[in-house]
Coordinates of C-alpha atoms in Angstrom, one line a residue:
X1 CA 24.3 -36.2 3.9
X2 CA 22.0 -38.1 1.5
X3 CA 19.1 -38.5 3.9
X4 CA 19.2 -34.9 5.0
X5 CA 15.9 -33.1 4.6
X6 CA 16.1 -30.1 2.2
X7 CA 16.1 -26.8 4.0
X8 CA 13.0 -24.7 3.6
X9 CA 14.2 -21.4 2.2
X10 CA 10.7 -19.9 2.0
X11 CA 10.1 -17.2 4.7
X12 CA 6.9 -19.0 5.9
X13 CA 5.4 -22.5 5.8
X14 CA 2.4 -23.1 3.7
X15 CA 1.3 -21.9 0.3
X16 CA 3.2 -19.5 -1.9
X17 CA 1.5 -17.4 -4.6
X18 CA 3.7 -16.0 -7.3
X19 CA 3.5 -13.0 -9.7
X20 CA 6.2 -14.1 -12.1
X21 CA 8.7 -12.0 -14.1
X22 CA 6.9 -10.6 -17.1
X23 CA 3.5 -10.5 -15.5
X24 CA 1.7 -7.2 -14.7
X25 CA -1.0 -7.1 -12.1
X26 CA -3.2 -4.1 -11.0
X27 CA -5.6 -4.3 -8.1
X28 CA -5.8 -5.7 -4.5
X29 CA -4.4 -9.0 -3.5
X30 CA -5.0 -10.9 -0.3
X31 CA -3.4 -14.3 0.0
X32 CA -2.7 -17.0 2.6
X33 CA 0.9 -17.9 3.2
X34 CA 3.6 -16.1 1.1
X35 CA 3.3 -13.8 -1.9
X36 CA 6.4 -13.6 -4.1
X37 CA 6.5 -10.9 -6.7
X38 CA 9.1 -11.1 -9.6
X39 CA 6.9 -9.0 -12.0
X40 CA 5.1 -5.7 -11.7
X41 CA 2.3 -5.0 -9.2
X42 CA 0.2 -1.9 -8.5
X43 CA -2.5 -1.7 -5.8
X44 CA -2.8 -2.9 -2.2
X45 CA -1.2 -6.0 -0.6
X46 CA -2.6 -7.8 2.4
X47 CA -0.6 -10.9 3.2
X48 CA -1.0 -12.7 6.5
X49 CA 2.5 -14.3 6.4
X50 CA 5.3 -13.1 4.2
X51 CA 5.9 -10.8 1.2
X52 CA 8.9 -11.4 -1.0
X53 CA 9.8 -8.9 -3.7
X54 CA 12.4 -10.5 -5.9
X55 CA 15.3 -8.7 -7.6
X56 CA 13.1 -8.2 -10.8
X57 CA 10.0 -7.2 -8.8
X58 CA 8.5 -3.7 -9.0
X59 CA 5.7 -2.9 -6.6
X60 CA 3.6 0.3 -6.3
X61 CA 1.5 -0.6 -3.3
X62 CA 0.8 -0.1 0.4
X63 CA 1.6 -3.4 2.2
X64 CA 0.4 -4.9 5.5
X65 CA 2.3 -8.1 6.2
X66 CA 3.8 -10.2 9.0
X67 CA 7.3 -10.4 7.4
X68 CA 8.8 -8.9 4.3
X69 CA 12.0 -9.5 2.2
X70 CA 12.6 -6.9 -0.4
X71 CA 15.2 -7.4 -3.1
X72 CA 13.6 -5.3 -5.8
X73 CA 11.7 -2.0 -5.9
X74 CA 8.9 -0.9 -3.6
X75 CA 7.1 2.4 -4.0
X76 CA 4.6 2.8 -1.1
X77 CA 4.3 2.3 2.7
X78 CA 4.9 -1.0 4.3
X79 CA 3.8 -2.2 7.8
X80 CA 5.2 -5.5 9.0
X81 CA 4.1 -7.1 12.3
X82 CA 7.5 -8.7 12.8
X83 CA 10.4 -8.1 10.5
X84 CA 11.4 -6.3 7.2
X85 CA 14.6 -7.2 5.4
X86 CA 16.0 -4.9 2.7
X87 CA 18.4 -6.8 0.6
X88 CA 21.4 -5.4 -1.3
X89 CA 20.4 -3.6 -4.5
X90 CA 16.8 -3.0 -3.3
X91 CA 15.1 0.4 -3.8
X92 CA 12.4 1.5 -1.3
X93 CA 10.5 4.8 -1.4
X94 CA 7.9 5.0 1.4
X95 CA 7.4 4.7 5.1
X96 CA 8.3 1.6 7.1
X97 CA 6.7 0.4 10.3
X98 CA 8.0 -2.8 11.9
X99 CA 9.5 -4.3 15.1
X100 CA 12.7 -5.4 13.4
X101 CA 14.6 -4.1 10.4
X102 CA 17.6 -5.5 8.6
X103 CA 19.3 -3.3 5.9
X104 CA 22.0 -4.8 3.8
X105 CA 24.8 -2.7 2.2
X106 CA 23.8 -1.1 -1.1
X107 CA 20.2 -0.4 -0.3
X108 CA 18.4 2.8 -1.4
X109 CA 15.8 3.9 1.2
X110 CA 13.9 7.1 1.2
X111 CA 11.2 7.6 3.8
X112 CA 10.5 7.4 7.5
X113 CA 11.0 4.4 9.7
X114 CA 9.1 3.6 12.9
X115 CA 10.3 0.6 15.0
X116 CA 9.3 -1.0 18.2
X117 CA 6.7 -3.3 19.8
X118 CA 3.4 -2.2 18.4
X119 CA 4.9 1.2 17.6
X120 CA 3.2 2.7 20.7
X121 CA 4.0 6.0 22.1
X122 CA 5.2 5.8 25.7
X123 CA 3.6 8.3 28.1
X124 CA 6.1 10.7 29.8
X125 CA 7.0 9.7 33.4
X126 CA 4.8 11.2 36.1
X127 CA 6.4 14.0 38.0
X128 CA 7.2 13.3 41.7
X129 CA 5.0 15.2 44.1
X130 CA 6.6 18.2 45.7
X131 CA 6.3 18.3 49.5
X132 CA 5.9 21.5 51.4
X133 CA 8.8 21.3 53.9
X134 CA 10.3 23.8 56.3
X135 CA 14.1 24.2 56.3
X136 CA 15.8 22.4 59.2
X137 CA 17.9 24.3 61.7
X138 CA 21.1 22.7 62.9
X139 CA 21.7 22.7 66.7
X140 CA 25.2 23.2 68.1

């Protein structure tokens, strides 16, 4: 109980960069580790690990990430290599591409969603060859 290691509640190990509540940022951001947004952001986001948009976060951006947890507002398209979680009360307007999607009750989502491994199109099955056969006659 007392010697127990504290649980890591961050979506990924490593460094966390924060745009705090009350901060406004315009531009492009590329970070290592996790980016947590509690303020306002406009631009493009490239995050190798995780993006967390907190309840007070407002983001106008196209995002390419590994994982995302959205609790605030996102206006723009998001592509996640692994998983996107839309938390209760979040507001998303844009297209989503991911392998896994979790949507809590009370989420507003307007856009298209594409899911699957790599979002690849599967080719239609090949048609079986047709043989030229003569009808058989039954003998009595």
